[in-house]
Coordinates of N, CA, C and O in Angstrom, one line a residue:
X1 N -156.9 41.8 -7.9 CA -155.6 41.6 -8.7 C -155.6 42.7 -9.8 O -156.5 42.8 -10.7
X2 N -154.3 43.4 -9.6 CA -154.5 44.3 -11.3 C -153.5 43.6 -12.0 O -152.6 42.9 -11.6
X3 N -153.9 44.0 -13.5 CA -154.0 43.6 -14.6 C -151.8 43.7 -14.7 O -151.7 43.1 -15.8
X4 N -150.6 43.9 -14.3 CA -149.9 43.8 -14.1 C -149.6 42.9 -13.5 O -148.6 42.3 -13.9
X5 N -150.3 42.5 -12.0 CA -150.2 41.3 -11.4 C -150.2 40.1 -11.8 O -149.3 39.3 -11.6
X6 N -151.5 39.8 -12.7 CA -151.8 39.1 -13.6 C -150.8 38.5 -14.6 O -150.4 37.3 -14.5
X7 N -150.3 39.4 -15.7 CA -149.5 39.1 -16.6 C -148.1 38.8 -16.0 O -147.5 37.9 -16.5
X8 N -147.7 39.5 -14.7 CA -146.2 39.2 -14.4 C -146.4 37.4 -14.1 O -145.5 36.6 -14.1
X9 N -147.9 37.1 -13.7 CA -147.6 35.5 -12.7 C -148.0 34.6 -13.6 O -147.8 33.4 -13.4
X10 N -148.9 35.2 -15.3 CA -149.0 34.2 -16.2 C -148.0 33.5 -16.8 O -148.5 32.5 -17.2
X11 N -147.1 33.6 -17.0 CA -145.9 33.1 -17.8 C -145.4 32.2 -16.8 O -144.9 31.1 -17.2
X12 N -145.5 32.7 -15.0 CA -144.8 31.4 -14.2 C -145.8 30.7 -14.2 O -145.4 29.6 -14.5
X13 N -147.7 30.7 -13.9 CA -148.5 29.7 -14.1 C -148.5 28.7 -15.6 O -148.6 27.5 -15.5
X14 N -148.4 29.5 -16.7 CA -148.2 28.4 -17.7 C -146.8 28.1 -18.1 O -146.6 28.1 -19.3
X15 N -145.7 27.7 -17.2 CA -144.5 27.1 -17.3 C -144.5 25.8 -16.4 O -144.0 24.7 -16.7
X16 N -145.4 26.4 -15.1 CA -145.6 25.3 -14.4 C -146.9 23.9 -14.9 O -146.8 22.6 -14.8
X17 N -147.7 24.5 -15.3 CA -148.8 24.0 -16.3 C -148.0 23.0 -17.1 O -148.1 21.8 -17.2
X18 N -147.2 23.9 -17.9 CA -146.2 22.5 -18.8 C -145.4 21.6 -18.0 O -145.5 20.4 -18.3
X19 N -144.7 22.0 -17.1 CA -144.1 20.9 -16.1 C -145.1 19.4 -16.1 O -144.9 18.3 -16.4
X20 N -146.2 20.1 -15.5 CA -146.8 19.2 -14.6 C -147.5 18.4 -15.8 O -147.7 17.2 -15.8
X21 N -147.9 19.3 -17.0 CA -148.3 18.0 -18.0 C -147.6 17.1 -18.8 O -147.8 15.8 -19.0
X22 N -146.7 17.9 -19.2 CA -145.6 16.6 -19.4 C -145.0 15.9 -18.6 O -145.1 14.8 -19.2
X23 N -144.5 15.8 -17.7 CA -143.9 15.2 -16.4 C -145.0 13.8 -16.0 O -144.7 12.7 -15.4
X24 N -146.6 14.2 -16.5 CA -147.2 13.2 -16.1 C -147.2 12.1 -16.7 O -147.0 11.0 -16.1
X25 N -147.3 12.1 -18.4 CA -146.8 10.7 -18.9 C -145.8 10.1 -18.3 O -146.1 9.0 -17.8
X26 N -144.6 10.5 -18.2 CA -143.6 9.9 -17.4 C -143.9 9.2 -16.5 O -143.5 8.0 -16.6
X27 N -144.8 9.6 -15.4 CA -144.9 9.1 -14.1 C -145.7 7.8 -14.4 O -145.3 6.8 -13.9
X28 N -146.9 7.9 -15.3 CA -147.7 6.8 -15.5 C -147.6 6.1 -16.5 O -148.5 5.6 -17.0
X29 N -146.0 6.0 -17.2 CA -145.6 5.1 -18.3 C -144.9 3.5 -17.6 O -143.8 3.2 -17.1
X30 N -146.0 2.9 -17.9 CA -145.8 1.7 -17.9 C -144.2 0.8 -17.9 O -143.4 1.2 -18.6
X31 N -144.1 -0.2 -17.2 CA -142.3 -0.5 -17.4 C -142.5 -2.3 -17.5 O -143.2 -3.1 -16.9
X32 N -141.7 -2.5 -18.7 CA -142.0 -4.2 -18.2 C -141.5 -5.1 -17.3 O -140.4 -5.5 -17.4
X33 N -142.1 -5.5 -16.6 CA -142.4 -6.4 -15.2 C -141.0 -7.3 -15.2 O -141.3 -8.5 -15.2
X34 N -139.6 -7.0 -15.1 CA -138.7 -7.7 -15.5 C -138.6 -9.0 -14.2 O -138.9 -8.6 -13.0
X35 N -138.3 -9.7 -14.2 CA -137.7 -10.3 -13.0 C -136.8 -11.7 -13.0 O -136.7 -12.2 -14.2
X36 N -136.1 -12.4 -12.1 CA -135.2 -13.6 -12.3 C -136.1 -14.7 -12.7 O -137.3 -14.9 -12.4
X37 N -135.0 -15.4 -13.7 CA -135.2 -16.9 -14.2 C -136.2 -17.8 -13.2 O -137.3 -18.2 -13.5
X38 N -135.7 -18.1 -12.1 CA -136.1 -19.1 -11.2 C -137.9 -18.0 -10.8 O -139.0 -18.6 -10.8
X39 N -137.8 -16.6 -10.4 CA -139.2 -16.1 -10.3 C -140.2 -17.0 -11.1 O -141.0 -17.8 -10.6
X40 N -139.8 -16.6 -12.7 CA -140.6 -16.8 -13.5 C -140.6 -17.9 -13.5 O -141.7 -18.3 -13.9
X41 N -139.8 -19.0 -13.3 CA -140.5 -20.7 -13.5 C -141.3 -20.8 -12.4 O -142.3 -21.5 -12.6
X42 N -141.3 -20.5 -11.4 CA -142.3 -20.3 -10.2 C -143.7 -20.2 -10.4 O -144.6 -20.9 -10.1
X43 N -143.6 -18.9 -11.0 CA -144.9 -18.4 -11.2 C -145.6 -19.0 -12.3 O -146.7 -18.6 -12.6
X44 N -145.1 -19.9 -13.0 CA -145.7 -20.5 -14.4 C -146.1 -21.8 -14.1 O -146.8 -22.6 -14.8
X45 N -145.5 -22.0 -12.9 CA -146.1 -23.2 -12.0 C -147.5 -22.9 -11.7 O -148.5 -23.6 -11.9
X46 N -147.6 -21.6 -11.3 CA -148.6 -21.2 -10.4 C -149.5 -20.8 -11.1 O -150.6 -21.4 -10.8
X47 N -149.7 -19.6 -12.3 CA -150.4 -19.4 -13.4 C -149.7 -19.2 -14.3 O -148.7 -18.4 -14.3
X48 N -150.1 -20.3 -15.8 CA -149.2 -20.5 -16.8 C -149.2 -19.1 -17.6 O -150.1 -18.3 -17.9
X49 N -147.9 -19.0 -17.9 CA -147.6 -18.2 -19.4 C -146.7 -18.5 -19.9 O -146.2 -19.5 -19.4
X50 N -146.0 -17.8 -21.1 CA -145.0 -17.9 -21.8 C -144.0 -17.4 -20.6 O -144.4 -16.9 -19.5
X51 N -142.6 -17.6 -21.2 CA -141.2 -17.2 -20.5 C -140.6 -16.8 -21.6 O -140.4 -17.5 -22.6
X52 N -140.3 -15.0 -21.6 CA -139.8 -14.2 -22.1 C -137.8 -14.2 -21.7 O -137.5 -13.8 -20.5
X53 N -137.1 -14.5 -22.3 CA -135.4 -14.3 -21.3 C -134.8 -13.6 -22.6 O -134.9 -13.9 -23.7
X54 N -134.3 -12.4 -21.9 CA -133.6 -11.7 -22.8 C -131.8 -12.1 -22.2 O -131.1 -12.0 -21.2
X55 N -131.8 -12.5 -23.3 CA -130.1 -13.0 -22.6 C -129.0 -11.8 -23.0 O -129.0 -11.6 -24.2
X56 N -128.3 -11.2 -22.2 CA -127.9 -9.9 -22.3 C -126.4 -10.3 -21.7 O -126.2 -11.4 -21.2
X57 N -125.3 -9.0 -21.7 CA -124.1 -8.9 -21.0 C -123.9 -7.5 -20.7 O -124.7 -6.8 -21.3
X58 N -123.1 -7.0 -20.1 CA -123.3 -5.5 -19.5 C -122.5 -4.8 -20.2 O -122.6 -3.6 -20.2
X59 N -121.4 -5.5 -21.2 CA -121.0 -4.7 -22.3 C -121.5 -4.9 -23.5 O -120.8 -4.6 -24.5
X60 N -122.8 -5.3 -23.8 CA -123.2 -4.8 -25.2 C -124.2 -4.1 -25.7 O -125.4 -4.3 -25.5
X61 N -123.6 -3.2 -26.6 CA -123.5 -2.0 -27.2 C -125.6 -2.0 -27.0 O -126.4 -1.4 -26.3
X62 N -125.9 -3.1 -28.0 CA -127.1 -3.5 -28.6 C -128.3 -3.9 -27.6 O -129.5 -3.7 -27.9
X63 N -127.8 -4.5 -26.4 CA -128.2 -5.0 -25.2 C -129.0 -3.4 -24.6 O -130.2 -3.1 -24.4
X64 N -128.1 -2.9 -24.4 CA -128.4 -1.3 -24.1 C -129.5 -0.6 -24.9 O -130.6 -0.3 -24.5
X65 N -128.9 -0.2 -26.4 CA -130.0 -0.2 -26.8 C -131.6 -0.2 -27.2 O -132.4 0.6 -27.7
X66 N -131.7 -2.2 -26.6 CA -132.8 -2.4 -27.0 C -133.8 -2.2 -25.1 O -135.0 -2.3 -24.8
X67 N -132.5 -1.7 -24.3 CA -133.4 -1.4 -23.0 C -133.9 0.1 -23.7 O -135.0 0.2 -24.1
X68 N -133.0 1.0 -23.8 CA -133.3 1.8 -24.1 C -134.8 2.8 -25.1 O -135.5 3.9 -25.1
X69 N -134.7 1.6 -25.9 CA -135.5 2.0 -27.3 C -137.0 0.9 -27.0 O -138.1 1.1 -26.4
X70 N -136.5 -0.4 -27.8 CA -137.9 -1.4 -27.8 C -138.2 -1.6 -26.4 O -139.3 -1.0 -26.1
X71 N -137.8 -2.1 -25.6 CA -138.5 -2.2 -24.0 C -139.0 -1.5 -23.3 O -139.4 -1.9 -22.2
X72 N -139.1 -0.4 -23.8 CA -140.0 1.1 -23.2 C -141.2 1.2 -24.2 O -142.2 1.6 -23.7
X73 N -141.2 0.9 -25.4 CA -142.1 1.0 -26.1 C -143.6 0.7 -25.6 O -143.8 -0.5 -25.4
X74 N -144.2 1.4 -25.3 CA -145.6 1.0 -25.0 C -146.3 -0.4 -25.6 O -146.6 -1.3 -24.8
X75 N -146.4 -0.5 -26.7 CA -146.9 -1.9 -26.8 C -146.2 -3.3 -26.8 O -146.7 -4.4 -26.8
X76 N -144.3 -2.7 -26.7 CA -143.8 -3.8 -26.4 C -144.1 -4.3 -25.0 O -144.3 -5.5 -24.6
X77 N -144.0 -3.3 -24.3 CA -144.3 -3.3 -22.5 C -145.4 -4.2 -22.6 O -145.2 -5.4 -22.6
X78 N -146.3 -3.8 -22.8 CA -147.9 -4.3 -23.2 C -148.2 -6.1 -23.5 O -149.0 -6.9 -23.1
X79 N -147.4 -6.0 -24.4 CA -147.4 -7.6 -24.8 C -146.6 -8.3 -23.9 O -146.9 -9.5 -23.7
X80 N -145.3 -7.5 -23.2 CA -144.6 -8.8 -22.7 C -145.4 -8.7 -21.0 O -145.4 -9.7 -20.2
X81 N -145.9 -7.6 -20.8 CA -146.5 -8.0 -19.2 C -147.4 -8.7 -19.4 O -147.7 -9.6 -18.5
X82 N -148.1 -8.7 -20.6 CA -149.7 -9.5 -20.7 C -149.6 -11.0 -21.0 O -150.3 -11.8 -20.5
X83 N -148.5 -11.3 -21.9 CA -148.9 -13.1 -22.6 C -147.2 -13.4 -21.7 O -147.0 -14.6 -21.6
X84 N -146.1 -12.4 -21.0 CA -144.9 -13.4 -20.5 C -145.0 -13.3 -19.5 O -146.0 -12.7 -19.0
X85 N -143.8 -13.9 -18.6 CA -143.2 -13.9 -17.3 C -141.8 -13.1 -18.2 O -141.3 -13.7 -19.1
X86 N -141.5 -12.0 -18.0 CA -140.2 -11.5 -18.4 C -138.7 -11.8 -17.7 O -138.8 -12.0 -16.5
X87 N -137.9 -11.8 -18.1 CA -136.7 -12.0 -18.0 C -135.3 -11.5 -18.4 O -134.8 -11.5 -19.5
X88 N -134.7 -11.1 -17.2 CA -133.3 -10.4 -17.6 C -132.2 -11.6 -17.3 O -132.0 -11.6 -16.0
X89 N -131.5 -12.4 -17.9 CA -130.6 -12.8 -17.5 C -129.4 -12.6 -18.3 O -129.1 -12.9 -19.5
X90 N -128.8 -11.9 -17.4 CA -127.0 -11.7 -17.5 C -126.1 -12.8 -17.6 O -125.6 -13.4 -16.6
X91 N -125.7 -13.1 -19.3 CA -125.2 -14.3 -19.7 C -123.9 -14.6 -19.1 O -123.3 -15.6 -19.3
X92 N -123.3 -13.4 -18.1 CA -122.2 -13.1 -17.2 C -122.5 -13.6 -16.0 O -121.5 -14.2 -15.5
X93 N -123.8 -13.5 -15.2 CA -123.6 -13.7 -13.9 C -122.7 -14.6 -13.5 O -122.1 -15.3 -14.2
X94 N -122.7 -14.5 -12.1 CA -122.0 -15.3 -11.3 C -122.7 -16.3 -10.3 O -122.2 -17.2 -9.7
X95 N -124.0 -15.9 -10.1 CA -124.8 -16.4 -8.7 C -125.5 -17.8 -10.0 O -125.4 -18.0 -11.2
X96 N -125.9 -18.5 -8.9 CA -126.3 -20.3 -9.1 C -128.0 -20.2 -9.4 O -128.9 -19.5 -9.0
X97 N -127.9 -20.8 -9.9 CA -129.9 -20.9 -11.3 C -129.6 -22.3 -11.0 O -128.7 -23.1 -11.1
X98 N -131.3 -22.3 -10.5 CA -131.3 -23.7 -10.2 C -132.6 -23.9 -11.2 O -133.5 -23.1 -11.2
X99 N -132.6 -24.8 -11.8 CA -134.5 -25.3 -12.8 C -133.7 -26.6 -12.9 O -132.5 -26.8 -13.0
X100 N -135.2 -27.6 -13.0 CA -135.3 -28.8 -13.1 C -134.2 -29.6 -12.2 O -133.3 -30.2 -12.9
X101 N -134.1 -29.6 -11.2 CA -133.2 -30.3 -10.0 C -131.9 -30.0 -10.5 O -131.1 -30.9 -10.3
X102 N -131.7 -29.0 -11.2 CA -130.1 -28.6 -11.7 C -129.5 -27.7 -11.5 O -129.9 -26.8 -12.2
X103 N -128.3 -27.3 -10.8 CA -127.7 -26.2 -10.8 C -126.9 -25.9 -12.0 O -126.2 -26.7 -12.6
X104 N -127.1 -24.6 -12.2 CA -126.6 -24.0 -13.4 C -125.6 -22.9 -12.7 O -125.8 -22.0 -11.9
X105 N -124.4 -23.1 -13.4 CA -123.4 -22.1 -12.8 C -122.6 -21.5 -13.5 O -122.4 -22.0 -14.6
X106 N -121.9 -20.2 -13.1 CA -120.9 -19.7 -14.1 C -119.4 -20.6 -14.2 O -120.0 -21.4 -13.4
X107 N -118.4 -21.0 -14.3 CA -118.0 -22.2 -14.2 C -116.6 -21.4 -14.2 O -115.6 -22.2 -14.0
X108 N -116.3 -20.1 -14.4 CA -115.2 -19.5 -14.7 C -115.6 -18.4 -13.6 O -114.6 -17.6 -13.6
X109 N -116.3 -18.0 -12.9 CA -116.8 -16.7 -12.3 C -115.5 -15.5 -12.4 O -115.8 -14.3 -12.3
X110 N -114.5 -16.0 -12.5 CA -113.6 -14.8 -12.1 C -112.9 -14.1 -13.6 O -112.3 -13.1 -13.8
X111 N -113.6 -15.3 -14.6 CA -112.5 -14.6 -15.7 C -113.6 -14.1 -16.6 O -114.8 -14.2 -16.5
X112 N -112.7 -13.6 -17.6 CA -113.6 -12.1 -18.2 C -114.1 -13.0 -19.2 O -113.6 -13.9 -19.7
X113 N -115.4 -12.3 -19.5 CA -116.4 -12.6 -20.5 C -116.5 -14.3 -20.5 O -116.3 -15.1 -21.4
X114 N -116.9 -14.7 -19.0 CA -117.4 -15.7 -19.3 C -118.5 -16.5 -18.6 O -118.8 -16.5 -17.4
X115 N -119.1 -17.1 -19.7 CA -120.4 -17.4 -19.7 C -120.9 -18.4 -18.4 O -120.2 -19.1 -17.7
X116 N -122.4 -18.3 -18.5 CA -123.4 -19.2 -17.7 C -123.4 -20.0 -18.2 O -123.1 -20.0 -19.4
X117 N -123.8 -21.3 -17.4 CA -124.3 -22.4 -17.9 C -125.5 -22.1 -18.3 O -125.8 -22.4 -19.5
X118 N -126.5 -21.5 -17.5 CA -128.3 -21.8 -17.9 C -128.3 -20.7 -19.1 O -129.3 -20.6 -19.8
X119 N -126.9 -19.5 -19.6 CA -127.1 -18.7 -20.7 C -126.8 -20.1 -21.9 O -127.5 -20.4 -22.9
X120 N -126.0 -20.6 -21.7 CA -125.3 -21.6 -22.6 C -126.3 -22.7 -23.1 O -126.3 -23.5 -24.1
X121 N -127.0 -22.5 -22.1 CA -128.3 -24.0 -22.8 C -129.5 -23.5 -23.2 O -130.0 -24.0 -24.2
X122 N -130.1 -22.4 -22.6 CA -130.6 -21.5 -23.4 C -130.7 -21.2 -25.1 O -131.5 -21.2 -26.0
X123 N -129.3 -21.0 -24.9 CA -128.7 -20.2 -26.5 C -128.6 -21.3 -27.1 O -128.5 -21.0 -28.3
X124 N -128.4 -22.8 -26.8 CA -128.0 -23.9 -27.2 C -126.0 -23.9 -28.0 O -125.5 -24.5 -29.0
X125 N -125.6 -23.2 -27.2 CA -124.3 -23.1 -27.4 C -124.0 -21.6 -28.4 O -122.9 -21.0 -28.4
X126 N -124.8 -21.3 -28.9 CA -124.4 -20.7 -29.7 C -124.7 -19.0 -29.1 O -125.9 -18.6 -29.2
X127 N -123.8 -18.2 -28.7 CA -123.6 -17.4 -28.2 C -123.2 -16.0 -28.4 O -122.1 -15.6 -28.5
X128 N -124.8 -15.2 -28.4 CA -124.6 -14.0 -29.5 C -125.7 -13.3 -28.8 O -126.8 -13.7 -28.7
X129 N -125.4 -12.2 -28.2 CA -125.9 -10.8 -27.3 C -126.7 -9.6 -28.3 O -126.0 -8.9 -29.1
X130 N -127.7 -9.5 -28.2 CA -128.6 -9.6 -27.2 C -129.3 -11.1 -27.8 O -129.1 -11.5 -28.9
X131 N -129.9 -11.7 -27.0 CA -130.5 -13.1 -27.8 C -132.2 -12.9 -26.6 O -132.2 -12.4 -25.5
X132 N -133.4 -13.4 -27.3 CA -134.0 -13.6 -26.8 C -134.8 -14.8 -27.1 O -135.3 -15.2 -28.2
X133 N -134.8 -15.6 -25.5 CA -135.4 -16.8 -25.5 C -136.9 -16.9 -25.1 O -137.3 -16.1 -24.3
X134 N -138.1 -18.1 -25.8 CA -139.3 -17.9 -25.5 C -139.1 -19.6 -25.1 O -138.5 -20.4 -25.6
X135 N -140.3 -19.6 -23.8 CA -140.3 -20.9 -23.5 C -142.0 -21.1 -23.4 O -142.5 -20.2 -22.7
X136 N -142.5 -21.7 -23.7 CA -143.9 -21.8 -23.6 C -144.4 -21.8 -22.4 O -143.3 -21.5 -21.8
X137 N -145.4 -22.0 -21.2 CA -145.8 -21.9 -20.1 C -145.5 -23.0 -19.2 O -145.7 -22.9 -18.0
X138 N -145.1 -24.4 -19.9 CA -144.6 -25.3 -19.4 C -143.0 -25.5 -19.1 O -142.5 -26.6 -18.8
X139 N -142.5 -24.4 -19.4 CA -141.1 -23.9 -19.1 C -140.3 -24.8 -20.5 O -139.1 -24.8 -20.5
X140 N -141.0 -25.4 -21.5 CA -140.3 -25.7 -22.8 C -139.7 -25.1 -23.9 O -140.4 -24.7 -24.9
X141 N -138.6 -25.2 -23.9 CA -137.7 -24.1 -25.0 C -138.6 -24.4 -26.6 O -139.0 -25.5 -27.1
X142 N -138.9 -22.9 -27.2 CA -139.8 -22.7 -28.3 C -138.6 -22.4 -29.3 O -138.3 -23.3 -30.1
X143 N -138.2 -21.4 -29.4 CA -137.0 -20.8 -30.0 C -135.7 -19.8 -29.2 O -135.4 -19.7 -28.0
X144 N -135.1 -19.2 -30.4 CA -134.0 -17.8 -29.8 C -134.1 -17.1 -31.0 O -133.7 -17.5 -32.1
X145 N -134.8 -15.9 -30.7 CA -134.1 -14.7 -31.7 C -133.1 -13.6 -31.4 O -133.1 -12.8 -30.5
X146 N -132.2 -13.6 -32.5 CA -131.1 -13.1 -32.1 C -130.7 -11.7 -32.5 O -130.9 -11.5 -33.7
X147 N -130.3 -10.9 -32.1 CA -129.9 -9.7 -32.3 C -131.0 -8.3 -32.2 O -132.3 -8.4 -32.1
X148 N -130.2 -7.3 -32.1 CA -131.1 -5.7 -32.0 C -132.3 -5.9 -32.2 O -132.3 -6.8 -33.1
X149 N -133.3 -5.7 -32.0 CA -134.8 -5.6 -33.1 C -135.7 -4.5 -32.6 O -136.1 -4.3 -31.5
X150 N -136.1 -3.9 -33.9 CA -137.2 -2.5 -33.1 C -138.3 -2.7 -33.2 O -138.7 -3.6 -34.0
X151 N -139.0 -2.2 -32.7 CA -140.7 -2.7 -32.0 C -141.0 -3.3 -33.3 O -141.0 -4.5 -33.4
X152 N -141.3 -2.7 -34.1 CA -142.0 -3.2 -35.2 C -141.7 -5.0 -35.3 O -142.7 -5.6 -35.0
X153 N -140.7 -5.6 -35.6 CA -140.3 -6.6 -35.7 C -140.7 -7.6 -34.1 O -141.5 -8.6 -34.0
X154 N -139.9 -7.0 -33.0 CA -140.2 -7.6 -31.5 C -142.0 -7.8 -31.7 O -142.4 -8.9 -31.4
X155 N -142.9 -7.0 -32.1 CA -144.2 -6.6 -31.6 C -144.7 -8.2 -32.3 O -145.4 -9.0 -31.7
X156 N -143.8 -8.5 -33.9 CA -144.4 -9.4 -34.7 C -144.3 -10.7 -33.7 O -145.3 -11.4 -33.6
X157 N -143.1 -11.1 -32.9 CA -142.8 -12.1 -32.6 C -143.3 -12.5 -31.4 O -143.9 -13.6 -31.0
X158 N -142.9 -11.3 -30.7 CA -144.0 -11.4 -28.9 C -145.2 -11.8 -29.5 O -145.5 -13.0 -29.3
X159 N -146.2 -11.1 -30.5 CA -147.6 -11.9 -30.6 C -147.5 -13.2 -31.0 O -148.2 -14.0 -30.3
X160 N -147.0 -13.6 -31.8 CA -146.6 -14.9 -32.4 C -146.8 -15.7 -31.3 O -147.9 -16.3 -31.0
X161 N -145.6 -15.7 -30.6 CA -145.6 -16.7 -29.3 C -146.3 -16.5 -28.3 O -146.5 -17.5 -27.6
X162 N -146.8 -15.4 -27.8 CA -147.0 -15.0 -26.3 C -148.6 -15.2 -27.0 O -149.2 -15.7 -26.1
X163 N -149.5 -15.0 -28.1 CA -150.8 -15.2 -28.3 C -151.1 -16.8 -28.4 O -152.2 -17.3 -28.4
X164 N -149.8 -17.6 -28.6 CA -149.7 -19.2 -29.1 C -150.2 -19.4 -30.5 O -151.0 -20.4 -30.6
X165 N -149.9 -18.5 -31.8 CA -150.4 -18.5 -32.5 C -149.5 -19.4 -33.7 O -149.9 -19.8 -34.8
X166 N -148.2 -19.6 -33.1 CA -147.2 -20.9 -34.0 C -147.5 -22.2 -33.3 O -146.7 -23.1 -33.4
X167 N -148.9 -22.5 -32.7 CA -149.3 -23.8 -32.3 C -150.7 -24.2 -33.5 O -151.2 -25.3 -33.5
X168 N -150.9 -23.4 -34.0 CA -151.8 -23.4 -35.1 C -151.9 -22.5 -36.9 O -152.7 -22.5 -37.9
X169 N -150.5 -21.8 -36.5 CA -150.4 -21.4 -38.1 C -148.8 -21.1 -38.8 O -148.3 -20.8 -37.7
X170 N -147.9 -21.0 -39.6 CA -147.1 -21.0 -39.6 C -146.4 -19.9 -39.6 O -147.0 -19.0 -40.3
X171 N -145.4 -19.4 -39.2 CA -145.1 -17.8 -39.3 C -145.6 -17.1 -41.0 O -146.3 -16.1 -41.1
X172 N -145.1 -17.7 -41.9 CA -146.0 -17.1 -42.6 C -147.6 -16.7 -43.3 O -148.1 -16.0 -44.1
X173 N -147.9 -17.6 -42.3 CA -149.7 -17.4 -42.7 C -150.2 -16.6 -41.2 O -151.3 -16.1 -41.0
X174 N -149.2 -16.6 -40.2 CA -149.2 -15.1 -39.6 C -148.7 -14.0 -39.8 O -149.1 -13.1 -39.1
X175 N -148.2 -13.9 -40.4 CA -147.6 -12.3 -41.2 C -148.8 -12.3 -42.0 O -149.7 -11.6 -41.4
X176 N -149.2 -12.6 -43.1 CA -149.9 -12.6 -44.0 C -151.2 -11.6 -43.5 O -151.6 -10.6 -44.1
X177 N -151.6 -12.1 -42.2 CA -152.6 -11.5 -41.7 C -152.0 -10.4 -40.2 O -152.8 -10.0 -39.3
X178 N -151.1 -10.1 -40.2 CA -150.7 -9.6 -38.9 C -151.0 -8.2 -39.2 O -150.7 -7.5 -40.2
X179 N -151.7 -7.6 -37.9 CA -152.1 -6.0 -38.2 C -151.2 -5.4 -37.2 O -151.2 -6.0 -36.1
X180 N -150.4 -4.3 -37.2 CA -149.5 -3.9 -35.9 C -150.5 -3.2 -34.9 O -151.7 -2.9 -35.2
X181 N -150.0 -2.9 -33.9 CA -150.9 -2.0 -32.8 C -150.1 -0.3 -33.1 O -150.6 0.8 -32.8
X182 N -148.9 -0.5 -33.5 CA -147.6 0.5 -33.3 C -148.1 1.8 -34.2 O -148.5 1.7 -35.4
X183 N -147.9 2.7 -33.5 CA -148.5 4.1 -34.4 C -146.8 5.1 -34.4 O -145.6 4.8 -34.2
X184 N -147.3 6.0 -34.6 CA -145.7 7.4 -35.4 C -144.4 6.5 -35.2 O -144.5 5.3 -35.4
X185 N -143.0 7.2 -34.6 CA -142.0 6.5 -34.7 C -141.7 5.0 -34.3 O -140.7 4.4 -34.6
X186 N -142.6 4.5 -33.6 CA -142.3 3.2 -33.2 C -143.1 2.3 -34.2 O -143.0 1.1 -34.0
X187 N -143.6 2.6 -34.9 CA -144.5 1.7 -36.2 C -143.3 1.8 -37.3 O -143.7 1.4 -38.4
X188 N -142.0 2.2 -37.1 CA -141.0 2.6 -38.7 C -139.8 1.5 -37.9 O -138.7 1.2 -38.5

């Protein structure tokens, strides 16, 4: 090879070099394990965990966002594959949820912006997107927190519940001691 050969094919070998290294996080970045309501009461039959439900609608702004931003976050992923059964339900659907010998239905299916039954009991009437519900591993409603939240905050709460750590201390003598995992932008 002479030394022109060289230099004309270095610039395409380290362009390619960057492709392929960057492009690789991508490929092996983690996604959280989303799946339907009735999955996850299944499988908590089978091996217990918490029940993660993010109660969402396809028009909001915030709902989007928080796929976008907190649910990609690496240690959010992390916590909800590890201590939940995750959950997307669409406070809109139309299709029938069935838990505890009960069907749960949209009751209006055809008209706009309206709600589930199993979103409605969840939220306990009170009805505000994005909302997320935790149920302990015996499929029993713990709480709802409501609205946007960025990792920092989500990180506090997933451990809280998904570690079972509000069965023995009170949110505030968990903060007191809470250390985050979250490093550069996703720690602000």
């Amino acid at each position: 090879m002479t030394r022109n050969t060289i230099s004309y094919k270095l610039p395409a070998i380290l362009a390619l070099l960057f492709v392929v290294l960057t492009m690789r996080p991508l490929a092996a970045q983690e996604k959280v394990n989303w799946m339907t309501f009735e999955e996850a009461v299944a499988l908590a039959k089978e091996q217990p965990k918490h029940i993660f439900i993010d109660v969402y609608t396809d028009w909001c702004g915030w709902c989007k966002k928080m796929d976008a931003s907190t649910f990609v976050d690496p240690v959010i992923v992390d916590l909800l594959n590890k201590h939940y059964y995750a959950v997307k339900l669409d406070a809109e659907q139309k299709d029938t949820i069935y838990f505890m010998d009960k069907a749960f239905v949209n009751t209006n299916p055809e008209g706009k912006r309206a709600t589930h039954q199993m979103a409605q009991a969840l939220l306990k009437g009170k009805m505000s997107y994005p909302s997320y519900v935790f149920l302990n591993s015996q499929t029993e409603w713990l709480t709802v927190v409501n609205g946007y939240r960025k990792s920092p905050e989500m990180e506090q709460v997933l451990t809280y519940f998904g570690e079972s750590i509000y069965e023995t201390k009170t949110w505030e003598q968990f903060m007191a001691t809470f250390v985050s995992r979250l490093t550069g932008e996703s720690a602000q």
